[in-house]
Short mmCIF file of C-alpha atoms in Angstrom, two decimals:
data_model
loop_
_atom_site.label_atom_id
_atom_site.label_comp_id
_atom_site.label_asym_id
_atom_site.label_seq_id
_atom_site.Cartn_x
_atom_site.Cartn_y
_atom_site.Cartn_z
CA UNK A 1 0.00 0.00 0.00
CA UNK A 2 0.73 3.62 -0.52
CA UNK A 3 2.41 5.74 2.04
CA UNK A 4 0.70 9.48 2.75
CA UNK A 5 3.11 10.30 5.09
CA UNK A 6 6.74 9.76 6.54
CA UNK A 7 7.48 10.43 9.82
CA UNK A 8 8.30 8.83 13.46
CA UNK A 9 6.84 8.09 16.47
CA UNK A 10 8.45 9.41 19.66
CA UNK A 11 8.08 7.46 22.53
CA UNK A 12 10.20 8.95 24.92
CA UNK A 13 13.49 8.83 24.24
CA UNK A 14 12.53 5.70 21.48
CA UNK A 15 11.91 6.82 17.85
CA UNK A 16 10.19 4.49 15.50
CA UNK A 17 10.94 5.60 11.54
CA UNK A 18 6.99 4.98 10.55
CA UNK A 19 5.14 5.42 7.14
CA UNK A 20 1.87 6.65 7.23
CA UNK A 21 -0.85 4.18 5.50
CA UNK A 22 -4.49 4.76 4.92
CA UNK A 23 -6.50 1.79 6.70
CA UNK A 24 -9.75 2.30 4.55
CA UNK A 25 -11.27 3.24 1.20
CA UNK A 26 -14.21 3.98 0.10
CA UNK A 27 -16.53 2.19 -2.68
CA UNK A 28 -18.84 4.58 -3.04
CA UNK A 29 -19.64 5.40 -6.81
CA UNK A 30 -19.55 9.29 -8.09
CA UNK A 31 -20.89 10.36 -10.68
CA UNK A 32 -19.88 13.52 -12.74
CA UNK A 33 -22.08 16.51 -13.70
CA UNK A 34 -23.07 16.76 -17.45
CA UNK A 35 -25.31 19.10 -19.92
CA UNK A 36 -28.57 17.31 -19.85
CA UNK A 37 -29.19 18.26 -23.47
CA UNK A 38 -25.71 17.01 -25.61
CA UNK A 39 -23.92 15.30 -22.18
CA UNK A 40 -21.25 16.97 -22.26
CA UNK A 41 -19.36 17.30 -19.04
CA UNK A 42 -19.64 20.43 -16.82
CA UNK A 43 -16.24 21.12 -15.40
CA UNK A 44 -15.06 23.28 -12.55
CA UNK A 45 -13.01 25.71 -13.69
CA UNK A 46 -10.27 27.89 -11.33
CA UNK A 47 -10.13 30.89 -12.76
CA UNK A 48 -8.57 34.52 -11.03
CA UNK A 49 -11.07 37.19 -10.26
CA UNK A 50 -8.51 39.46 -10.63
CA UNK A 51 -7.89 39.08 -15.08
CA UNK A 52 -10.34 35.96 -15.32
CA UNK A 53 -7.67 33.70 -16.61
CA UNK A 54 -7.81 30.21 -15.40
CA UNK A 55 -4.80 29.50 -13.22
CA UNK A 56 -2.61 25.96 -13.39
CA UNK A 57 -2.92 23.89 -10.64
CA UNK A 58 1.22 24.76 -10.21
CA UNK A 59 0.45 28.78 -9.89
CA UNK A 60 -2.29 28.35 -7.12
CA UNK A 61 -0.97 28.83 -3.41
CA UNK A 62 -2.74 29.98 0.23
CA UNK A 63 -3.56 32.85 1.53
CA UNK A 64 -5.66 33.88 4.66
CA UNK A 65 -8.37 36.08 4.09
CA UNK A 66 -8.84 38.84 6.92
CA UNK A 67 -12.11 40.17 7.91
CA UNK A 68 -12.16 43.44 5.59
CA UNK A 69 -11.53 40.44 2.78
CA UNK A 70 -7.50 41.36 2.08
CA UNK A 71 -5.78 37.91 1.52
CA UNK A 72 -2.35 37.37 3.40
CA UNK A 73 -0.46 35.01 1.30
CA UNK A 74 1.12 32.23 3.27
CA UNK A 75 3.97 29.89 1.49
CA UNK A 76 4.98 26.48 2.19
CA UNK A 77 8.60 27.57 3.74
CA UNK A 78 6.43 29.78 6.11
CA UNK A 79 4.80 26.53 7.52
CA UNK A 80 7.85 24.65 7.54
CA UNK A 81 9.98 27.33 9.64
CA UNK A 82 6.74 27.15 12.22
CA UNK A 83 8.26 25.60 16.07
CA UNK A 84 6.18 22.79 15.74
CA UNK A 85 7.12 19.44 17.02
CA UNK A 86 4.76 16.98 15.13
CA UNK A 87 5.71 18.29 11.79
CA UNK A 88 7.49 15.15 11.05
CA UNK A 89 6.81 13.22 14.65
CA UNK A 90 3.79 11.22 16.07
CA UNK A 91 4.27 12.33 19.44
CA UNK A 92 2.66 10.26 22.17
CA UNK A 93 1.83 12.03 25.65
CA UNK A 94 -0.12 9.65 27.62
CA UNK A 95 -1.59 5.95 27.67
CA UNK A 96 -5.40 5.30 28.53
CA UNK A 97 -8.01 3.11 28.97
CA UNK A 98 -9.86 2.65 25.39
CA UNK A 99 -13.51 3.18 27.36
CA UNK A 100 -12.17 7.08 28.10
CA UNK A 101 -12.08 7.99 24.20
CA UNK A 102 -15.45 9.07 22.97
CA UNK A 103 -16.77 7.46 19.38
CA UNK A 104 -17.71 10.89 19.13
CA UNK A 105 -14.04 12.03 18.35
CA UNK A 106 -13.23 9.32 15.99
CA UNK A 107 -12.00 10.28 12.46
CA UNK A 108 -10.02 8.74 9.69
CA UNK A 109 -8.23 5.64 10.43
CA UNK A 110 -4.68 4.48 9.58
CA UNK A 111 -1.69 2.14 9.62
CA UNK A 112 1.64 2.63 10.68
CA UNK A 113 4.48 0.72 8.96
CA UNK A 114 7.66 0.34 10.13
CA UNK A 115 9.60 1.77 8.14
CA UNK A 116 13.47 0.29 7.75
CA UNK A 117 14.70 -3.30 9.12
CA UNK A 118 16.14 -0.62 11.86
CA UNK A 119 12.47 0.07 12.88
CA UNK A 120 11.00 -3.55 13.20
CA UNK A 121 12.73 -3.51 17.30
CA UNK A 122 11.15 -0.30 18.66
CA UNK A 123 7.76 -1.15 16.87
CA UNK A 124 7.60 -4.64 18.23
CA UNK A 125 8.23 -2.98 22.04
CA UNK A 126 5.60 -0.04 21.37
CA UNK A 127 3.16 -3.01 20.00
CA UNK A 128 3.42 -5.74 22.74
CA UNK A 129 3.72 -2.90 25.36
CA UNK A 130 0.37 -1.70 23.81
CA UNK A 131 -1.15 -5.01 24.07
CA UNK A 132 0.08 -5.77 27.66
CA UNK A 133 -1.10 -2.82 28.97
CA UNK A 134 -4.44 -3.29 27.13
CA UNK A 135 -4.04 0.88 26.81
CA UNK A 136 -4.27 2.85 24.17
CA UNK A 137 -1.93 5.71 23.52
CA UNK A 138 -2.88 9.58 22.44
CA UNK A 139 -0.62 11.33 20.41
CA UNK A 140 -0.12 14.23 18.53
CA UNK A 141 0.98 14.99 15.10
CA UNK A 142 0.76 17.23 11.65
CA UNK A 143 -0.86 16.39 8.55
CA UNK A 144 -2.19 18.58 5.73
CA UNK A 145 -0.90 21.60 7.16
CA UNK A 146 -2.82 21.35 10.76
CA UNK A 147 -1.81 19.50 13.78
CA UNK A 148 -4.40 16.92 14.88
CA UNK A 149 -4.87 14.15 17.69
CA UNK A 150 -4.40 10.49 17.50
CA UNK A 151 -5.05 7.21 19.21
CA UNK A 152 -2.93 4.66 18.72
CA UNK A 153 -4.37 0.80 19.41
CA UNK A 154 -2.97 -2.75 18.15
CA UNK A 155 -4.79 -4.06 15.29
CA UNK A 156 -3.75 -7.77 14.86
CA UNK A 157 0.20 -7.32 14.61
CA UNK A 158 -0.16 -3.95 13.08
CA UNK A 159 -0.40 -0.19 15.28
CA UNK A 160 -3.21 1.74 14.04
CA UNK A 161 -4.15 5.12 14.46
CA UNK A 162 -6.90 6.51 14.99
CA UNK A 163 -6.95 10.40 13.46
CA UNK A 164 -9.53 12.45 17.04
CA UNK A 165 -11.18 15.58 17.10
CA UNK A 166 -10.12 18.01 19.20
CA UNK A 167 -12.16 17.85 21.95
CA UNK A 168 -13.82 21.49 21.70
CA UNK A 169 -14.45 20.42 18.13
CA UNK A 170 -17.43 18.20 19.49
CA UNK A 171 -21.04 20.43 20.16
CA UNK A 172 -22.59 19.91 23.03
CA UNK A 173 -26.65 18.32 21.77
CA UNK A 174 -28.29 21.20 23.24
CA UNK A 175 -31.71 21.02 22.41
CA UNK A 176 -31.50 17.48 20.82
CA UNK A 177 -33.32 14.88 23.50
CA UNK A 178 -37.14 14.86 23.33
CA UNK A 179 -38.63 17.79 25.57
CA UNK A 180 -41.73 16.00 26.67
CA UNK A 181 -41.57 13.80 29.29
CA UNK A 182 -41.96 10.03 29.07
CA UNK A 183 -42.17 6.79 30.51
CA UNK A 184 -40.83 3.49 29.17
CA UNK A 185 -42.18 0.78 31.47
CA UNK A 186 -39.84 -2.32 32.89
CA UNK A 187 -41.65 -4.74 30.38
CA UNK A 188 -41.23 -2.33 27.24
CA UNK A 189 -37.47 -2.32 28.51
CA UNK A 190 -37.81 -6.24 28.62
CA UNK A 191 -38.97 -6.21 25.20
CA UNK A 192 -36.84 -4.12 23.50
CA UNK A 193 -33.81 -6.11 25.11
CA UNK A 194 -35.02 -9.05 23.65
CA UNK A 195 -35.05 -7.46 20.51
CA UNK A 196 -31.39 -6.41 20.90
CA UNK A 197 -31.01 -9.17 21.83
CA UNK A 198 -31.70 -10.91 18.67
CA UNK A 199 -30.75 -8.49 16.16
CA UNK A 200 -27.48 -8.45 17.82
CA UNK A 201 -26.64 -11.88 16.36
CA UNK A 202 -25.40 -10.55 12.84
CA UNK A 203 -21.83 -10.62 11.41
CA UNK A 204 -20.68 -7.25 11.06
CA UNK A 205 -18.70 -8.77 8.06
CA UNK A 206 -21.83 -10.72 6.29
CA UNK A 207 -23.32 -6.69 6.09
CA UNK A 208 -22.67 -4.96 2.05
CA UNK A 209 -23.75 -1.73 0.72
CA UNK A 210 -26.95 -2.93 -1.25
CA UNK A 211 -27.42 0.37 -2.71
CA UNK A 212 -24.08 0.63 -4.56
CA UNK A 213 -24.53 -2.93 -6.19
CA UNK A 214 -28.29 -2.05 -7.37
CA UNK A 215 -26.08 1.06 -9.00
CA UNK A 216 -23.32 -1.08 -10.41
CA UNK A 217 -25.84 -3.75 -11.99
CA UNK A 218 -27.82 -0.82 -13.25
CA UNK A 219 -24.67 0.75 -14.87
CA UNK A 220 -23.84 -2.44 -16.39
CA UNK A 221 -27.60 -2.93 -17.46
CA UNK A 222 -27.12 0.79 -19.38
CA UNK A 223 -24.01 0.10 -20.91
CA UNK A 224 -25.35 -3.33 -22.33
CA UNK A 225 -28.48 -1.48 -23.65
CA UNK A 226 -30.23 -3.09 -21.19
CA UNK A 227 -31.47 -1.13 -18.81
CA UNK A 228 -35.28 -0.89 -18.53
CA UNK A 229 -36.19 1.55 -15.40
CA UNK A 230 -38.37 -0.10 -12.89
CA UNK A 231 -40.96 2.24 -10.67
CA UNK A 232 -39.82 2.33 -6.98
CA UNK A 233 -41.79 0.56 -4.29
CA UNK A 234 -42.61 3.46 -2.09
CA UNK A 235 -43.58 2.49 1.47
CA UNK A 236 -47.12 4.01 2.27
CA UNK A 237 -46.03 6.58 5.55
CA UNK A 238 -46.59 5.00 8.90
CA UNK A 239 -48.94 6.20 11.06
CA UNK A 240 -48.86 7.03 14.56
CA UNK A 241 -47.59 4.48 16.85
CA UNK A 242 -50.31 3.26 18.93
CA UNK A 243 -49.47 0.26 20.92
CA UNK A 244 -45.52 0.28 21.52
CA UNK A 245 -45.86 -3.24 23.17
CA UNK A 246 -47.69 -4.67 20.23
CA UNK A 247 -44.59 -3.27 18.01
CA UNK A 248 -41.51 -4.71 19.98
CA UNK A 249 -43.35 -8.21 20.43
CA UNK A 250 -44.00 -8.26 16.46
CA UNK A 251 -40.21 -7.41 16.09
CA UNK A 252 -38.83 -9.51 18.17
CA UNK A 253 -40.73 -12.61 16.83
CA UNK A 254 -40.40 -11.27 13.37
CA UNK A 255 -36.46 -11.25 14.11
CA UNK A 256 -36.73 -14.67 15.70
CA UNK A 257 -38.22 -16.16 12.53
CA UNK A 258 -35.85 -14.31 10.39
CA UNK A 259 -32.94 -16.05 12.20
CA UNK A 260 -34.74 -19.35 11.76
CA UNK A 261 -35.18 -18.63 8.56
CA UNK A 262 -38.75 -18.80 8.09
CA UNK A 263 -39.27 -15.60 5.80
CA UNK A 264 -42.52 -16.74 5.65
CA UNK A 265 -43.51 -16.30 9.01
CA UNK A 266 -41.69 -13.84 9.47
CA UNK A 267 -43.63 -11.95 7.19
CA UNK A 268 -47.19 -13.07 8.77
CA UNK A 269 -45.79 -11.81 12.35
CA UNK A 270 -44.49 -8.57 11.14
CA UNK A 271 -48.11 -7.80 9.41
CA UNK A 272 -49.53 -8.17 12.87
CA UNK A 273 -50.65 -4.89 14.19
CA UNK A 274 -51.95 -5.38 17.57
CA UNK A 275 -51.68 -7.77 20.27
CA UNK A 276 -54.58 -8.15 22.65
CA UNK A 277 -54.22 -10.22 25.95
CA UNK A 278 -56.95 -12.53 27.28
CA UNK A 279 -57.90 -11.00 30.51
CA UNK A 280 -60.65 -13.65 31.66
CA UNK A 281 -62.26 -16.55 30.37
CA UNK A 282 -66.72 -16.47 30.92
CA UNK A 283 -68.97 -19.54 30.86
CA UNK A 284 -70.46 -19.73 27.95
CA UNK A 285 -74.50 -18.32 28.15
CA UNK A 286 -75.94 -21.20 26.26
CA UNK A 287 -74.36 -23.68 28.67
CA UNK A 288 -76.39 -22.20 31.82
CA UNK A 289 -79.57 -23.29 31.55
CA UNK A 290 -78.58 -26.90 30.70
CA UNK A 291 -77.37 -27.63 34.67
CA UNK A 292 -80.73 -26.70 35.59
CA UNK A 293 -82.20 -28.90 32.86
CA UNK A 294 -80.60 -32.07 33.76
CA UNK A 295 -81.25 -30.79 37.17
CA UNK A 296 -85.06 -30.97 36.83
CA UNK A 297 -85.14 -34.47 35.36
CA UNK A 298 -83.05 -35.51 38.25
CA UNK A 299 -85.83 -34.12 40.69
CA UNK A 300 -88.31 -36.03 38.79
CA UNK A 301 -86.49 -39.57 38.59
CA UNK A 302 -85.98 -39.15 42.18
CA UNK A 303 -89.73 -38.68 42.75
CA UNK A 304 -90.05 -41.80 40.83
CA UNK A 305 -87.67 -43.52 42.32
CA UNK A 306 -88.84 -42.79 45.77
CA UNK A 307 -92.61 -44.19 44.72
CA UNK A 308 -90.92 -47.49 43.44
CA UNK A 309 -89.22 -47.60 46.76
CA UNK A 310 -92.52 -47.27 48.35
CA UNK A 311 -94.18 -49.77 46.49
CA UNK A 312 -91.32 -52.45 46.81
CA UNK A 313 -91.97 -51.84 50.81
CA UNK A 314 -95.56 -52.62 50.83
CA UNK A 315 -95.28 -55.60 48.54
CA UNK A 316 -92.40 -56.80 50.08
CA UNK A 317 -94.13 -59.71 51.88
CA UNK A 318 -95.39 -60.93 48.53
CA UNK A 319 -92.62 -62.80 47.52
CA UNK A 320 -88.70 -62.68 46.72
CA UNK A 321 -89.08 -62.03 43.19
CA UNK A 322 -91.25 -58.81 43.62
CA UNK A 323 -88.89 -57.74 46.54
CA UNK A 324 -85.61 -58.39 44.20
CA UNK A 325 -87.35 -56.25 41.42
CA UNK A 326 -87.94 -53.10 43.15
CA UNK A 327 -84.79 -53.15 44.93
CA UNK A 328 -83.19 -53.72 40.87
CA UNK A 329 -85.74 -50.58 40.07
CA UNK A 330 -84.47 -48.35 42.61
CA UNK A 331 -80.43 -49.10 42.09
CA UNK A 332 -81.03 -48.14 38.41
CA UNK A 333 -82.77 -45.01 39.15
CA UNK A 334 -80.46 -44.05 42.03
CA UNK A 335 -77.47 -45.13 39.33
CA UNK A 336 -79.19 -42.34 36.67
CA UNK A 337 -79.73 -39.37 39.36
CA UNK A 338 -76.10 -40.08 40.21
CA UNK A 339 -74.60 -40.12 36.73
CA UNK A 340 -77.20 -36.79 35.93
CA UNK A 341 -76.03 -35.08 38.20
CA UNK A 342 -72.28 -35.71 37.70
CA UNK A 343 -72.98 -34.74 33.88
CA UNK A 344 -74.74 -31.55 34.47
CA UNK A 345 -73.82 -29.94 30.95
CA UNK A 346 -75.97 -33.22 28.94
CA UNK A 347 -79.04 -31.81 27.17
CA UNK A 348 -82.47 -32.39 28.56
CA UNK A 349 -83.33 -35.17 25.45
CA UNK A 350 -80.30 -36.77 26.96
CA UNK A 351 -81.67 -37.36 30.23
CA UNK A 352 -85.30 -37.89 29.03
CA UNK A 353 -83.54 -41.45 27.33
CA UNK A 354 -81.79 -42.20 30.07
CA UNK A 355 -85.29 -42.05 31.69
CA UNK A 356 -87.09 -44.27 29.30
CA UNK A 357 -84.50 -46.91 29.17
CA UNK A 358 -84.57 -46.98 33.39
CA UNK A 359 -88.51 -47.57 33.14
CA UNK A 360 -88.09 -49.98 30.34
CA UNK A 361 -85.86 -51.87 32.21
CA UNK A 362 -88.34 -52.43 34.94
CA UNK A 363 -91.18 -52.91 33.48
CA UNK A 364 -91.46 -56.64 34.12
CA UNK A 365 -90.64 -56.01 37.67
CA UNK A 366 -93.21 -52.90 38.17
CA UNK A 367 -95.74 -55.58 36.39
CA UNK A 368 -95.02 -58.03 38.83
CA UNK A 369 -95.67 -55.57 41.87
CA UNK A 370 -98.83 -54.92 40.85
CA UNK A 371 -100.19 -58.41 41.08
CA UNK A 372 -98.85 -58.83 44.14
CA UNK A 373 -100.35 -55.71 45.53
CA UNK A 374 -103.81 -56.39 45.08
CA UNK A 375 -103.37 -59.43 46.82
CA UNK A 376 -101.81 -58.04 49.50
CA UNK A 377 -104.36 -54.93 49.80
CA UNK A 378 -107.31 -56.99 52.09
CA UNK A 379 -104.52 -57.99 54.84
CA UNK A 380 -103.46 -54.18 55.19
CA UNK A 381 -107.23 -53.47 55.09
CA UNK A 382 -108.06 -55.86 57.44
CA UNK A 383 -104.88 -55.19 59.56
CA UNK A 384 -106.24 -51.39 60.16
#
């Protein structure tokens, strides 16, 4: 890679010969200004106001324009002779912890090279001390005619430096936060960590610019003849947010599924707009009047049951067979009320054949009573 800058870093009384190396690039894709109607290119042209001549990129200097607009001109010998220390030196005046440098201040980024087989010592010290330490160190040096602040940190096997802002170069967000006073409750707060939670997952390397490659393909798509313009999808505007706690719970199950990989139901959970809780559970109203249905018919096969009984008692001198009838009668009536009443949520029809097949069933033995009875009617007769 390219070296921007040659210098050293002073570390006390150790200097490290270093070249200075940009760490990143940019991809994004520029595009140049033309005449809309023959596409030709519109240039920028640097021309004096003084005769309107365009000046040479070799004839153009700096100058520093006072307030009644007089320019002082100001050569590249006059910076030079300046009594400034990091004009060729990365000077390093103190080691921190990384958590005391704000994001805030972070600018360009860079590598330092060693620079000579004399260099590779002092380096590996400032590197492993670095690393022991787990510090970082703040320096100061000069580039493009300013001095500027620096944080050097170990990247891999490499020392990279971070270019800072000053630290008055940061405004204070006056007048930023939300006036209005809110309240995030502890299960929004639960919710939203979840979500974190999940979204957190993701590679920061699996993440590409999907804007610049729907550019590139539609570049190559022109230059092929291609091209054929599609109509953005423009997103209707969201409305007010209504239910916060609805929102977070469809995100963080639409993220779930999206980890899964489920697109689909991802898609169905995301659609969902509210989320209603069940507070209570009611009886249902067409189920109430069937306990006091069944009820009913169990009042009435007791009844019935209690006659039978009656008549097995009086008849119960007749003979064994009469006597072992009734008592069959009444432990399939008392058998019904019992399983009626246990069953309270059968319909009345239900209980009306349970009925019909009890009487059926002791018919022959209810026929049988009654023979006996009238035989038995002169002794009770004659016995009062």
């Amino acid at each position: 890679m390219r070296s921007i800058w040659n210098g050293a870093i002073s570390f006390g009384l150790v200097s490290i010969p270093i070249k200075l190396v940009n760490a990143t690039e940019s991809h994004s894709i520029s595009f140049r200004q033309i005449h809309v109607s023959d596409g030709g290119r519109v240039r920028y042209r640097k021309v004096c106001e003084l005769d309107g001549e365009e000046v040479p990129t070799a004839e153009i200097g700096k100058g520093y324009e006072e307030a009644d607009g007089s320019i002082v001109p100001i050569t590249d010998e006059d910076l030079a002779r300046l009594p400034i220390p990091t004009a060729k030196t990365i000077e390093i005046v103190s080691f921190v912890p990384a958590e005391e440098i704000d994001p805030l201040q972070m600018d360009a980024a860079y590598y330092l090279a060693a620079n000579g087989a004399t260099a590779a010592k002092p380096y590996t010290l400032l590197r492993e001390a670095l690393k022991r330490s787990r510090k970082v160190a703040i320096a100061k040096y000069a580039l493009r005619g300013r001095e500027r602040l620096g944080m050097l940190r170990v990247v891999d096997d490499v020392i990279a430096m971070h270019g800072l802002l000053w630290p008055d170069e940061i405004r204070q967000p006056e007048g930023v936060a939300p006036e209005a006073s809110v309240t995030v409750r502890e299960a929004e707060l639960d919710l939203a960590d979840a979500l974190m939670a999940t979204l957190g997952e993701v590679e920061i390397a699996s993440l590409h610019d999907d804007y610049r490659e729907a550019v590139e393909a539609m570049l190559a798509a022109k230059t092929g003849e291609g091209f054929e313009p599609a109509e953005a999808v423009v997103e209707p505007a969201g409305g007010q947010v209504i239910d916060l706690m609805a929102a977070l719970e469809s995100s963080v199950r639409a993220a779930k599924a999206s980890r899964a990989g489920s697109s689909g139901d991802s898609a169905e959970s995301a659609a969902e707009a509210e989320v209603t809780p069940i507070r209570g559970r009611r009886t249902p109203a067409a189920s109430a009047p069937a306990p006091k249905a069944v009820g009913g018919k169990k009042s009435t096969a007791s009844t019935g049951t209690a006659k039978k009984t009656a008549a097995a008692k009086k008849t119960a001198a007749g003979g064994k067979k009469s006597t072992a009838t009734a008592k069959g009668a009444a432990g399939t009536k008392s058998g019904a009320g019992a399983r009626a009443g246990a069953r309270s949520t059968k319909s009345a029809s239900a209980a009306d054949a349970k009925s019909a097949g009890t009487g059926r069933a002791s018919a022959g033995g209810a026929t049988a009573g009654a023979g006996t009875a009238k035989k038995a009617a002169p002794r009770k007769r004659s016995s009062a």
